Coordinates of N, CA and C in Angstrom, one line a residue:
M1 N 62.0 -8.4 -22.4 CA 63.3 -8.9 -22.0 C 63.9 -9.6 -23.2
F2 N 63.1 -10.3 -24.0 CA 63.7 -11.1 -25.0 C 63.6 -10.4 -26.4
T3 N 64.1 -9.2 -26.4 CA 64.2 -8.4 -27.6 C 65.5 -8.7 -28.3
P4 N 65.7 -8.3 -29.6 CA 67.0 -8.6 -30.2 C 68.1 -8.0 -29.5
Q5 N 67.9 -6.9 -28.7 CA 69.0 -6.2 -28.0 C 69.2 -6.9 -26.6
G6 N 68.2 -7.5 -26.1 CA 68.3 -8.1 -24.8 C 68.9 -9.5 -24.7
P7 N 69.1 -10.0 -23.5 CA 69.7 -11.3 -23.3 C 68.7 -12.4 -23.7
T8 N 69.2 -13.5 -24.2 CA 68.4 -14.7 -24.5 C 68.1 -15.4 -23.2
L9 N 67.1 -16.4 -23.3 CA 66.8 -17.2 -22.1 C 68.0 -18.0 -21.7
R10 N 68.8 -18.5 -22.6 CA 70.0 -19.2 -22.2 C 71.0 -18.3 -21.5
E11 N 71.2 -17.1 -22.0 CA 72.1 -16.2 -21.3 C 71.7 -15.9 -19.9
L12 N 70.4 -15.7 -19.7 CA 69.9 -15.4 -18.4 C 70.1 -16.6 -17.4
A13 N 69.9 -17.8 -18.0 CA 70.1 -19.0 -17.2 C 71.6 -19.1 -16.8
V14 N 72.5 -18.9 -17.7 CA 73.9 -18.9 -17.4 C 74.3 -17.9 -16.3
Q15 N 73.7 -16.7 -16.4 CA 73.9 -15.7 -15.4 C 73.4 -16.1 -14.0
A16 N 72.2 -16.7 -14.0 CA 71.6 -17.1 -12.7 C 72.4 -18.2 -12.0
L17 N 73.1 -19.0 -12.8 CA 73.9 -20.1 -12.3 C 75.3 -19.7 -11.9
S18 N 75.6 -18.4 -12.1 CA 77.0 -17.8 -11.8 C 76.9 -17.1 -10.4
S19 N 78.0 -16.6 -10.0 CA 78.1 -15.7 -8.8 C 77.4 -14.4 -9.2
I20 N 77.1 -13.5 -8.2 CA 76.6 -12.2 -8.6 C 77.6 -11.4 -9.4
E21 N 78.8 -11.4 -9.0 CA 79.8 -10.7 -9.8 C 80.0 -11.1 -11.2
H22 N 80.2 -12.4 -11.4 CA 80.4 -13.0 -12.7 C 79.1 -12.9 -13.5
G23 N 78.0 -13.1 -12.9 CA 76.7 -13.1 -13.6 C 76.5 -11.7 -14.2
Y24 N 76.8 -10.6 -13.4 CA 76.6 -9.3 -14.0 C 77.6 -8.9 -15.0
D25 N 78.8 -9.5 -14.8 CA 79.8 -9.3 -15.9 C 79.3 -9.8 -17.2
L26 N 78.7 -11.0 -17.2 CA 78.2 -11.6 -18.4 C 77.0 -10.8 -19.0
L27 N 76.1 -10.3 -18.1 CA 74.9 -9.6 -18.5 C 75.2 -8.1 -18.9
A28 N 76.3 -7.6 -18.5 CA 76.5 -6.1 -18.6 C 76.2 -5.5 -20.0
P29 N 76.7 -6.2 -21.1 CA 76.5 -5.5 -22.4 C 75.1 -5.4 -22.8
K30 N 74.2 -6.2 -22.2 CA 72.8 -6.1 -22.6 C 71.9 -5.7 -21.4
F31 N 72.5 -5.3 -20.3 CA 71.7 -5.0 -19.1 C 70.7 -3.9 -19.3
D32 N 71.1 -2.9 -20.0 CA 70.2 -1.7 -20.2 C 68.9 -2.1 -21.0
H33 N 68.9 -3.3 -21.6 CA 67.8 -3.7 -22.4 C 67.0 -4.8 -21.7
T34 N 67.1 -4.8 -20.3 CA 66.3 -5.7 -19.5 C 65.4 -5.0 -18.5
P35 N 64.4 -5.7 -18.0 CA 63.6 -5.0 -16.9 C 64.3 -4.8 -15.6
F36 N 65.5 -5.4 -15.5 CA 66.3 -5.2 -14.2 C 66.8 -3.8 -14.1
R37 N 67.0 -3.1 -15.2 CA 67.5 -1.7 -15.2 C 66.4 -0.8 -14.6
T38 N 66.7 0.0 -13.7 CA 65.7 0.9 -13.1 C 65.0 1.8 -14.1
P39 N 63.7 1.8 -14.2 CA 63.0 2.6 -15.2 C 63.3 4.1 -15.1
E40 N 63.3 4.8 -16.2 CA 63.5 6.2 -16.2 C 62.5 7.0 -15.3
E41 N 61.2 6.5 -15.2 CA 60.2 7.1 -14.4 C 60.6 7.2 -12.9
I42 N 61.3 6.1 -12.4 CA 61.7 6.1 -11.0 C 62.9 7.0 -10.9
L43 N 63.8 7.0 -11.8 CA 65.0 7.8 -11.7 C 64.6 9.3 -11.7
D44 N 63.7 9.6 -12.6 CA 63.3 11.0 -12.7 C 62.5 11.5 -11.5
A45 N 61.7 10.6 -10.9 CA 60.9 11.0 -9.7 C 61.9 11.2 -8.5
V46 N 62.9 10.4 -8.4 CA 63.8 10.6 -7.3 C 64.6 11.8 -7.4
G47 N 65.1 12.1 -8.7 CA 65.8 13.3 -8.9 C 65.0 14.6 -8.6
K48 N 63.7 14.5 -9.0 CA 62.8 15.6 -8.8 C 62.6 15.9 -7.3
A49 N 62.5 14.8 -6.5 CA 62.2 14.9 -5.1 C 63.5 15.3 -4.3
L50 N 64.6 15.0 -4.8 CA 65.9 15.4 -4.1 C 66.3 16.8 -4.4
A51 N 65.9 17.3 -5.6 CA 66.4 18.6 -6.0 C 66.2 19.7 -5.0
P52 N 65.1 19.8 -4.3 CA 64.9 20.9 -3.3 C 65.8 20.8 -2.1
M53 N 66.4 19.6 -1.9 CA 67.3 19.4 -0.7 C 68.7 19.8 -1.1
G54 N 69.0 19.9 -2.3 CA 70.4 20.3 -2.7 C 70.6 21.7 -3.0
P55 N 71.6 22.1 -3.7 CA 72.6 21.2 -4.4 C 73.5 20.6 -3.4
F56 N 74.1 19.4 -3.8 CA 75.1 18.7 -3.0 C 76.5 18.9 -3.7
D57 N 77.5 18.7 -3.0 CA 78.9 18.7 -3.5 C 79.3 17.4 -4.1
A58 N 79.3 16.3 -3.3 CA 79.8 15.0 -3.8 C 78.7 14.0 -3.6
G59 N 78.5 13.2 -4.6 CA 77.5 12.1 -4.6 C 78.1 10.8 -4.9
L60 N 77.4 9.7 -4.3 CA 77.8 8.3 -4.6 C 76.6 7.5 -5.0
D61 N 76.7 6.8 -6.0 CA 75.7 5.8 -6.5 C 76.2 4.4 -6.0
L62 N 75.5 3.9 -5.0 CA 75.8 2.6 -4.4 C 75.3 1.5 -5.3
C63 N 76.1 0.6 -5.7 CA 75.7 -0.5 -6.6 C 75.2 0.1 -7.9
C64 N 76.1 0.9 -8.6 CA 75.7 1.8 -9.7 C 75.4 1.1 -11.0
G65 N 75.8 -0.2 -11.1 CA 75.6 -0.9 -12.4 C 76.1 -0.2 -13.5
T66 N 75.3 0.1 -14.6 CA 75.8 0.7 -15.8 C 75.7 2.2 -15.7
G67 N 75.4 2.8 -14.5 CA 75.4 4.2 -14.3 C 74.2 5.0 -14.5
A68 N 73.0 4.3 -14.6 CA 71.8 5.1 -14.8 C 71.5 6.1 -13.7
G69 N 71.7 5.7 -12.4 CA 71.5 6.6 -11.3 C 72.5 7.7 -11.2
M70 N 73.7 7.5 -11.9 CA 74.7 8.6 -11.9 C 74.2 9.8 -12.7
E71 N 73.3 9.5 -13.7 CA 72.8 10.6 -14.4 C 71.9 11.5 -13.5
V72 N 71.2 10.9 -12.5 CA 70.5 11.7 -11.5 C 71.4 12.5 -10.7
L73 N 72.5 11.9 -10.2 CA 73.5 12.6 -9.4 C 74.1 13.8 -10.1
R74 N 74.4 13.6 -11.4 CA 75.0 14.7 -12.2 C 74.2 16.0 -12.2
G75 N 72.9 15.8 -12.1 CA 72.0 17.0 -12.0 C 71.8 17.5 -10.6
L76 N 72.4 16.9 -9.6 CA 72.2 17.3 -8.2 C 73.5 17.7 -7.6
C77 N 74.7 17.3 -8.1 CA 76.0 17.5 -7.4 C 76.8 18.5 -8.2
R78 N 77.6 19.3 -7.5 CA 78.4 20.3 -8.1 C 79.8 19.9 -8.4
E79 N 80.4 19.0 -7.6 CA 81.8 18.8 -7.7 C 82.1 17.4 -8.2
S80 N 81.5 16.3 -7.7 CA 81.9 15.0 -8.1 C 80.8 14.0 -8.0
V81 N 80.8 13.0 -8.8 CA 79.8 11.9 -8.8 C 80.6 10.6 -8.9
T82 N 80.4 9.7 -8.0 CA 81.2 8.4 -8.0 C 80.2 7.3 -8.0
G83 N 80.5 6.3 -8.8 CA 79.7 5.1 -8.9 C 80.5 3.9 -8.4
V84 N 80.0 3.1 -7.5 CA 80.7 1.9 -7.0 C 79.9 0.7 -7.3
D85 N 80.5 -0.4 -7.8 CA 79.9 -1.6 -8.1 C 80.9 -2.8 -8.0
I86 N 80.4 -4.0 -7.8 CA 81.3 -5.1 -7.7 C 81.6 -5.7 -9.0
S87 N 80.8 -5.4 -10.1 CA 81.0 -6.0 -11.4 C 81.8 -5.1 -12.3
A88 N 83.0 -5.6 -12.7 CA 83.9 -4.9 -13.6 C 83.2 -4.7 -15.0
G89 N 82.4 -5.6 -15.4 CA 81.7 -5.5 -16.7 C 80.6 -4.4 -16.7
M90 N 79.9 -4.3 -15.6 CA 78.9 -3.2 -15.5 C 79.6 -1.9 -15.5
L91 N 80.7 -1.8 -14.7 CA 81.4 -0.5 -14.7 C 82.0 -0.1 -16.0
A92 N 82.4 -1.1 -16.8 CA 82.9 -0.8 -18.1 C 81.9 -0.2 -19.0
V93 N 80.7 -0.7 -18.9 CA 79.5 -0.2 -19.7 C 79.2 1.2 -19.2
G94 N 79.3 1.4 -17.9 CA 79.0 2.8 -17.4 C 80.0 3.8 -17.8
R95 N 81.3 3.4 -17.8 CA 82.3 4.3 -18.3 C 82.1 4.7 -19.7
A96 N 81.7 3.7 -20.5 CA 81.5 4.0 -22.0 C 80.3 5.0 -22.2
R97 N 79.3 4.8 -21.4 CA 78.1 5.7 -21.6 C 78.3 7.1 -21.1
L98 N 79.1 7.2 -20.0 CA 79.4 8.5 -19.4 C 80.8 9.0 -19.7
G99 N 81.4 8.4 -20.7 CA 82.8 8.8 -21.0 C 83.1 10.3 -21.2
G100 N 82.1 11.0 -21.8 CA 82.3 12.4 -22.0 C 82.2 13.2 -20.7
A101 N 81.8 12.6 -19.6 CA 81.7 13.4 -18.4 C 82.8 13.1 -17.4
L102 N 83.7 12.2 -17.8 CA 84.7 11.8 -16.8 C 85.7 12.9 -16.4
D103 N 85.9 13.9 -17.3 CA 86.9 14.9 -17.0 C 86.3 16.1 -16.3
G104 N 84.9 16.1 -16.1 CA 84.3 17.2 -15.4 C 84.2 18.5 -16.2
A105 N 84.5 18.4 -17.5 CA 84.4 19.7 -18.3 C 83.0 20.3 -18.4
R106 N 82.0 19.4 -18.3 CA 80.6 19.9 -18.5 C 79.8 19.5 -17.3
G107 N 80.3 19.6 -16.1 CA 79.6 19.3 -14.9 C 80.6 18.6 -13.9
P108 N 80.0 18.0 -12.9 CA 80.9 17.3 -11.9 C 81.8 16.2 -12.5
V109 N 82.9 16.1 -11.9 CA 83.8 15.0 -12.3 C 83.2 13.6 -11.9
V110 N 83.2 12.7 -12.9 CA 82.6 11.4 -12.7 C 83.7 10.3 -12.6
A111 N 83.5 9.4 -11.6 CA 84.5 8.4 -11.4 C 83.7 7.1 -11.1
F112 N 84.3 5.9 -11.5 CA 83.8 4.6 -11.3 C 84.8 3.8 -10.4
V113 N 84.3 3.2 -9.4 CA 85.2 2.4 -8.5 C 84.6 1.0 -8.3
R114 N 85.5 0.0 -8.5 CA 85.1 -1.4 -8.3 C 85.3 -1.7 -6.9
A115 N 84.2 -2.1 -6.2 CA 84.3 -2.4 -4.7 C 83.0 -3.1 -4.3
D116 N 83.1 -3.8 -3.2 CA 81.9 -4.4 -2.6 C 81.2 -3.4 -1.8
A117 N 79.9 -3.2 -1.9 CA 79.1 -2.2 -1.2 C 79.2 -2.5 0.3
R118 N 79.5 -3.7 0.7 CA 79.6 -4.0 2.1 C 80.9 -3.6 2.8
S119 N 81.9 -3.1 1.9 CA 83.2 -2.7 2.4 C 83.7 -1.6 1.6
L120 N 83.1 -0.4 1.7 CA 83.3 0.7 0.9 C 84.7 1.3 1.2
P121 N 85.5 1.6 0.1 CA 86.8 2.1 0.3 C 86.9 3.7 0.4
F122 N 86.0 4.3 1.1 CA 86.0 5.7 1.2 C 85.9 6.2 2.6
G123 N 86.4 7.4 2.9 CA 86.2 8.0 4.2 C 84.9 8.8 4.1
G124 N 84.7 9.8 5.0 CA 83.5 10.6 5.0 C 83.6 11.6 3.9
A125 N 83.4 11.1 2.6 CA 83.6 11.9 1.5 C 82.4 12.5 0.7
F126 N 81.2 12.0 1.1 CA 80.0 12.3 0.3 C 78.9 13.1 1.1
D127 N 78.2 13.9 0.4 CA 77.0 14.6 0.9 C 75.7 13.9 0.6
L128 N 75.8 13.0 -0.4 CA 74.6 12.3 -0.9 C 75.0 10.9 -1.4
V129 N 74.3 9.9 -0.9 CA 74.4 8.5 -1.4 C 73.0 8.1 -1.9
V130 N 73.0 7.6 -3.1 CA 71.7 7.0 -3.6 C 71.9 5.6 -4.0
S131 N 70.8 4.8 -4.1 CA 70.9 3.5 -4.7 C 69.6 3.1 -5.3
F132 N 69.6 2.4 -6.4 CA 68.4 2.1 -7.2 C 68.4 0.6 -7.4
G133 N 67.4 -0.1 -6.8 CA 67.1 -1.5 -7.2 C 68.1 -2.5 -6.8
A134 N 69.0 -2.2 -5.9 CA 70.1 -3.2 -5.6 C 69.9 -3.9 -4.3
F135 N 69.0 -3.6 -3.5 CA 68.9 -4.1 -2.1 C 68.5 -5.6 -2.0
G136 N 67.9 -6.1 -3.1 CA 67.6 -7.5 -3.1 C 68.8 -8.4 -3.1
H137 N 70.0 -7.8 -3.4 CA 71.3 -8.6 -3.4 C 71.8 -8.7 -2.0
F138 N 71.2 -8.2 -1.0 CA 71.7 -8.3 0.4 C 70.7 -9.0 1.3
L139 N 71.2 -9.9 2.0 CA 70.3 -10.6 3.0 C 70.0 -9.7 4.2
P140 N 68.8 -9.9 4.8 CA 68.5 -9.1 5.9 C 69.6 -8.9 7.0
R141 N 70.3 -10.0 7.2 CA 71.3 -9.9 8.3 C 72.5 -9.0 7.9
E142 N 72.6 -8.7 6.6 CA 73.7 -7.8 6.1 C 73.3 -6.4 6.1
L143 N 72.1 -6.0 6.4 CA 71.7 -4.6 6.4 C 72.4 -3.8 7.4
P144 N 72.6 -4.3 8.7 CA 73.3 -3.4 9.6 C 74.7 -3.0 9.1
G145 N 75.4 -3.9 8.6 CA 76.8 -3.6 8.1 C 76.7 -2.7 6.9
L146 N 75.8 -2.9 6.0 CA 75.6 -2.1 4.8 C 75.3 -0.7 5.2
F147 N 74.3 -0.5 6.1 CA 73.9 0.9 6.4 C 75.0 1.6 7.3
A148 N 75.7 0.8 8.1 CA 76.8 1.4 8.9 C 77.9 1.9 7.9
G149 N 78.1 1.1 6.8 CA 79.1 1.6 5.9 C 78.7 2.8 5.1
V150 N 77.5 2.9 4.8 CA 77.0 4.2 4.1 C 77.1 5.3 5.1
H151 N 76.7 5.1 6.4 CA 76.9 6.2 7.4 C 78.3 6.7 7.5
A152 N 79.3 5.8 7.4 CA 80.7 6.1 7.5 C 81.2 6.9 6.3
V153 N 80.6 6.7 5.1 CA 81.2 7.5 4.0 C 80.5 8.8 3.8
L154 N 79.4 9.1 4.6 CA 78.7 10.4 4.5 C 79.4 11.4 5.4
R155 N 79.4 12.6 5.0 CA 79.8 13.7 5.8 C 78.7 14.0 6.8
P156 N 79.0 14.7 8.0 CA 77.9 15.0 8.9 C 76.8 15.7 8.2
G157 N 75.6 15.3 8.4 CA 74.4 15.9 7.8 C 74.1 15.3 6.4
G158 N 75.0 14.4 5.9 CA 74.8 13.9 4.6 C 73.6 13.0 4.5
R159 N 73.1 12.8 3.3 CA 71.8 12.0 3.1 C 72.0 10.7 2.3
F160 N 71.2 9.7 2.7 CA 71.2 8.5 2.0 C 69.8 8.3 1.5
A161 N 69.6 8.2 0.2 CA 68.2 8.3 -0.4 C 68.0 7.1 -1.4
F162 N 66.9 6.5 -1.4 CA 66.6 5.4 -2.3 C 65.0 5.3 -2.4
P163 N 64.5 4.8 -3.6 CA 63.1 4.6 -3.7 C 62.8 3.2 -3.2
I164 N 61.6 3.0 -2.7 CA 61.1 1.7 -2.3 C 59.6 1.6 -2.7
M165 N 59.3 0.5 -3.3 CA 57.9 0.3 -3.8 C 57.1 -0.4 -2.8
A166 N 55.8 -0.1 -2.7 CA 54.9 -0.8 -1.8 C 54.8 -2.3 -2.3
P167 N 54.7 -3.2 -1.3 CA 54.6 -4.6 -1.8 C 53.3 -4.9 -2.5
P168 N 53.3 -5.8 -3.4 CA 52.0 -6.1 -4.2 C 51.0 -6.7 -3.2
R169 N 49.7 -6.4 -3.6 CA 48.6 -6.9 -2.8 C 48.6 -8.5 -2.7
A170 N 48.4 -9.0 -1.6 CA 48.5 -10.5 -1.4 C 47.4 -11.1 -2.4
G171 N 47.9 -12.1 -3.1 CA 47.0 -12.8 -4.0 C 47.0 -12.2 -5.4
S172 N 47.6 -11.1 -5.6 CA 47.6 -10.5 -6.9 C 48.6 -11.2 -7.8
P173 N 48.6 -11.0 -9.2 CA 49.6 -11.7 -10.0 C 51.0 -11.3 -9.7
W174 N 51.3 -10.1 -9.4 CA 52.6 -9.6 -9.0 C 53.1 -10.3 -7.7
Y175 N 52.1 -10.5 -6.8 CA 52.5 -11.2 -5.5 C 53.0 -12.6 -5.8
W176 N 52.2 -13.3 -6.6 CA 52.6 -14.7 -6.9 C 53.9 -14.8 -7.8
A177 N 54.0 -13.8 -8.7 CA 55.3 -13.8 -9.5 C 56.5 -13.6 -8.6
L178 N 56.5 -12.6 -7.7 CA 57.6 -12.4 -6.9 C 57.9 -13.5 -5.9
L179 N 56.8 -14.1 -5.4 CA 57.0 -15.2 -4.5 C 57.6 -16.4 -5.2
G180 N 57.1 -16.6 -6.5 CA 57.7 -17.7 -7.3 C 59.2 -17.5 -7.6
F181 N 59.5 -16.2 -7.9 CA 60.9 -15.9 -8.2 C 61.8 -16.2 -7.0
D182 N 61.4 -15.6 -5.9 CA 62.2 -15.8 -4.7 C 62.3 -17.3 -4.3
T183 N 61.3 -18.1 -4.5 CA 61.3 -19.5 -4.2 C 62.3 -20.2 -5.1
V184 N 62.3 -19.9 -6.3 CA 63.2 -20.5 -7.3 C 64.7 -20.1 -6.9
M185 N 64.9 -18.9 -6.5 CA 66.3 -18.5 -6.2 C 66.7 -19.1 -4.9
R186 N 65.8 -19.4 -3.9 CA 66.2 -20.0 -2.7 C 66.6 -21.5 -3.0
V187 N 65.8 -22.1 -3.8 CA 66.1 -23.5 -4.2 C 67.5 -23.6 -4.9
R188 N 67.7 -22.7 -5.8 CA 68.9 -22.6 -6.6 C 70.1 -22.4 -5.6
N189 N 70.0 -21.5 -4.6 CA 71.1 -21.3 -3.7 C 71.3 -22.4 -2.7
A190 N 70.2 -23.2 -2.5 CA 70.4 -24.4 -1.6 C 71.2 -25.5 -2.2
V191 N 71.2 -25.5 -3.5 CA 71.8 -26.7 -4.2 C 73.1 -26.3 -5.0
R192 N 73.4 -25.0 -5.1 CA 74.5 -24.7 -6.0 C 75.3 -23.6 -5.3
R193 N 76.6 -23.6 -5.5 CA 77.5 -22.6 -5.1 C 78.4 -22.2 -6.3
P194 N 78.8 -20.9 -6.3 CA 78.5 -19.8 -5.4 C 77.0 -19.4 -5.5
T195 N 76.5 -18.8 -4.4 CA 75.1 -18.4 -4.4 C 75.0 -17.1 -5.3
F196 N 73.7 -16.9 -5.7 CA 73.3 -15.7 -6.4 C 72.2 -15.1 -5.6
V197 N 72.5 -14.2 -4.7 CA 71.4 -13.6 -3.9 C 70.7 -12.5 -4.7
M198 N 69.4 -12.8 -4.9 CA 68.5 -11.8 -5.5 C 67.1 -12.1 -5.1
Y199 N 66.7 -11.5 -4.0 CA 65.3 -11.7 -3.5 C 64.5 -10.4 -3.5
Y200 N 63.3 -10.5 -4.0 CA 62.5 -9.3 -4.1 C 61.6 -9.0 -2.9
R201 N 61.5 -9.9 -2.0 CA 60.6 -9.8 -0.9 C 61.2 -9.6 0.5
T202 N 62.5 -9.5 0.6 CA 63.2 -9.4 1.9 C 63.5 -8.0 2.3
F203 N 63.4 -7.0 1.5 CA 63.7 -5.6 1.8 C 62.4 -4.9 2.2
R204 N 62.0 -5.1 3.5 CA 60.8 -4.6 4.0 C 60.9 -3.3 4.7
L205 N 60.0 -2.4 4.4 CA 60.2 -1.0 4.9 C 60.3 -0.9 6.4
G206 N 59.5 -1.6 7.2 CA 59.6 -1.5 8.6 C 61.0 -2.0 9.1
D207 N 61.5 -3.1 8.6 CA 62.9 -3.5 9.0 C 63.9 -2.5 8.5
V208 N 63.8 -2.0 7.4 CA 64.7 -1.0 6.8 C 64.8 0.2 7.7
L209 N 63.7 0.8 8.2 CA 63.7 1.9 9.0 C 64.3 1.7 10.4
S210 N 64.1 0.5 10.9 CA 64.7 0.1 12.2 C 66.2 0.0 12.0
E211 N 66.7 -0.6 11.0 CA 68.1 -0.7 10.8 C 68.8 0.6 10.5
L212 N 68.1 1.5 9.8 CA 68.7 2.8 9.5 C 68.8 3.6 10.8
A213 N 67.8 3.5 11.7 CA 67.9 4.2 13.0 C 69.1 3.6 13.8
R214 N 69.2 2.3 13.8 CA 70.3 1.7 14.6 C 71.7 2.1 14.0
A215 N 71.8 2.4 12.7 CA 73.0 2.9 12.1 C 73.3 4.3 12.4
G216 N 72.4 5.1 13.0 CA 72.6 6.5 13.3 C 72.0 7.5 12.3
F217 N 71.0 7.0 11.6 CA 70.3 7.9 10.7 C 69.0 8.4 11.3
R218 N 68.6 9.6 10.9 CA 67.3 10.2 11.1 C 66.5 10.1 9.8
T219 N 65.4 9.4 9.7 CA 64.8 9.1 8.5 C 63.4 9.8 8.2
E220 N 63.2 10.1 7.0 CA 62.0 10.7 6.5 C 61.5 9.9 5.3
L221 N 60.2 9.9 5.1 CA 59.6 9.2 3.9 C 58.9 10.3 3.1
H222 N 59.2 10.3 1.8 CA 58.6 11.2 0.9 C 57.8 10.4 -0.2
P223 N 56.5 10.6 -0.3 CA 55.8 9.9 -1.3 C 56.2 10.3 -2.7
L224 N 56.3 9.4 -3.6 CA 56.6 9.7 -5.0 C 55.2 9.7 -5.7
T225 N 54.6 10.9 -5.8 CA 53.2 11.0 -6.2 C 53.0 10.6 -7.6
E226 N 54.0 10.6 -8.4 CA 53.9 10.2 -9.8 C 53.3 8.8 -10.0
F227 N 53.5 7.9 -9.0 CA 53.0 6.5 -9.1 C 51.7 6.3 -8.4
G228 N 51.0 7.3 -7.9 CA 49.7 7.1 -7.4 C 49.6 6.5 -6.0
R229 N 48.4 6.1 -5.7 CA 48.2 5.5 -4.3 C 47.5 4.1 -4.4
R230 N 47.6 3.3 -3.4 CA 47.0 2.1 -3.3 C 45.5 2.3 -2.9
R231 N 44.8 1.2 -2.8 CA 43.4 1.3 -2.4 C 43.2 1.8 -1.0
D232 N 44.2 1.6 -0.1 CA 44.1 2.0 1.3 C 44.6 3.5 1.4
G233 N 45.0 4.1 0.3 CA 45.4 5.5 0.4 C 46.9 5.7 0.5
S234 N 47.6 4.6 0.8 CA 49.1 4.7 1.0 C 49.8 4.8 -0.4
P235 N 51.0 5.5 -0.4 CA 51.7 5.7 -1.7 C 52.1 4.3 -2.3
R236 N 52.1 4.2 -3.6 CA 52.6 3.1 -4.3 C 54.2 3.1 -4.3
A237 N 54.7 4.3 -4.1 CA 56.2 4.4 -4.1 C 56.6 5.5 -3.2
R238 N 57.6 5.3 -2.4 CA 58.2 6.3 -1.5 C 59.7 6.5 -1.8
M239 N 60.2 7.6 -1.4 CA 61.6 7.8 -1.3 C 62.0 7.9 0.1
V240 N 62.9 7.0 0.5 CA 63.5 7.0 1.9 C 64.6 8.0 1.9
V241 N 64.6 9.0 2.8 CA 65.8 9.9 2.9 C 66.3 9.8 4.4
A242 N 67.5 9.2 4.5 CA 68.1 9.0 5.8 C 69.2 10.0 6.0
T243 N 69.2 10.8 7.0 CA 70.2 11.8 7.2 C 71.1 11.4 8.3
R244 N 72.4 11.5 8.1 CA 73.4 11.2 9.1 C 73.2 12.3 10.2
A245 N 72.7 11.8 11.4 CA 72.1 12.7 12.4 C 73.1 13.3 13.4
D246 N 74.3 13.7 12.9 CA 75.3 14.3 13.8 C 75.8 15.6 13.2
G247 N 75.0 16.3 12.4 CA 75.4 17.6 11.9 C 74.3 18.2 11.1
P248 N 74.5 19.4 10.6 CA 73.5 20.1 9.8 C 73.3 19.4 8.4
A249 N 72.0 19.4 7.9 CA 71.8 18.8 6.7 C 72.5 19.4 5.5
A250 N 72.9 18.6 4.5 CA 73.6 19.2 3.3 C 72.6 20.0 2.5
G251 N 73.2 20.9 1.7 CA 72.3 21.6 0.8 C 72.1 23.0 1.3

């Protein structure tokens, strides 16, 4: 994280003491040089797993950040790829990196939209919605509204797909690291406003599947075999594919 290209400790502290929107505006120029950016291995694995289900016409990257996931969508969608994010700074970086694709001359038309993921400004316009690493920004009580909004922007039979990692083994170094991070963020949010919601341990698979079903999705789990299995034989990483269950599947 603390490379010459990445943010300094002071810059990260300033971001963490800001709102989510302003914090990411500040971090945007250096975001791709931090561990917060979804690794290429995960992006590639999701793209590979989704490819047999396509091609799709129109895709949406929910909480797109600097547009890394939009590269996945460009390989899956024929007509258009849209990224939506609340941070104008992150969108500006995304437009710069994908500027050559905005006119659709060499693939689907690419567009960036500034909006809150909890209030998407689209009708039923998409065949595929993806999201990478953003769900820690939403409290569990916000999931019903978030998933209902995704359901509303999908065409009948459209799919909502995202990777989810298995939780670290209790007592492992990663377990304590994530617990410590979440504890620090909860203390920060208890004493300072505006809040900066970023919790790594609140997006639990069982709860997610229940809320997707309540929102009207039919859900499948696809193991991402590139990441291996845990000691109990379960996958270390899965792709959740939730299909809007009122029409034929896209593709």
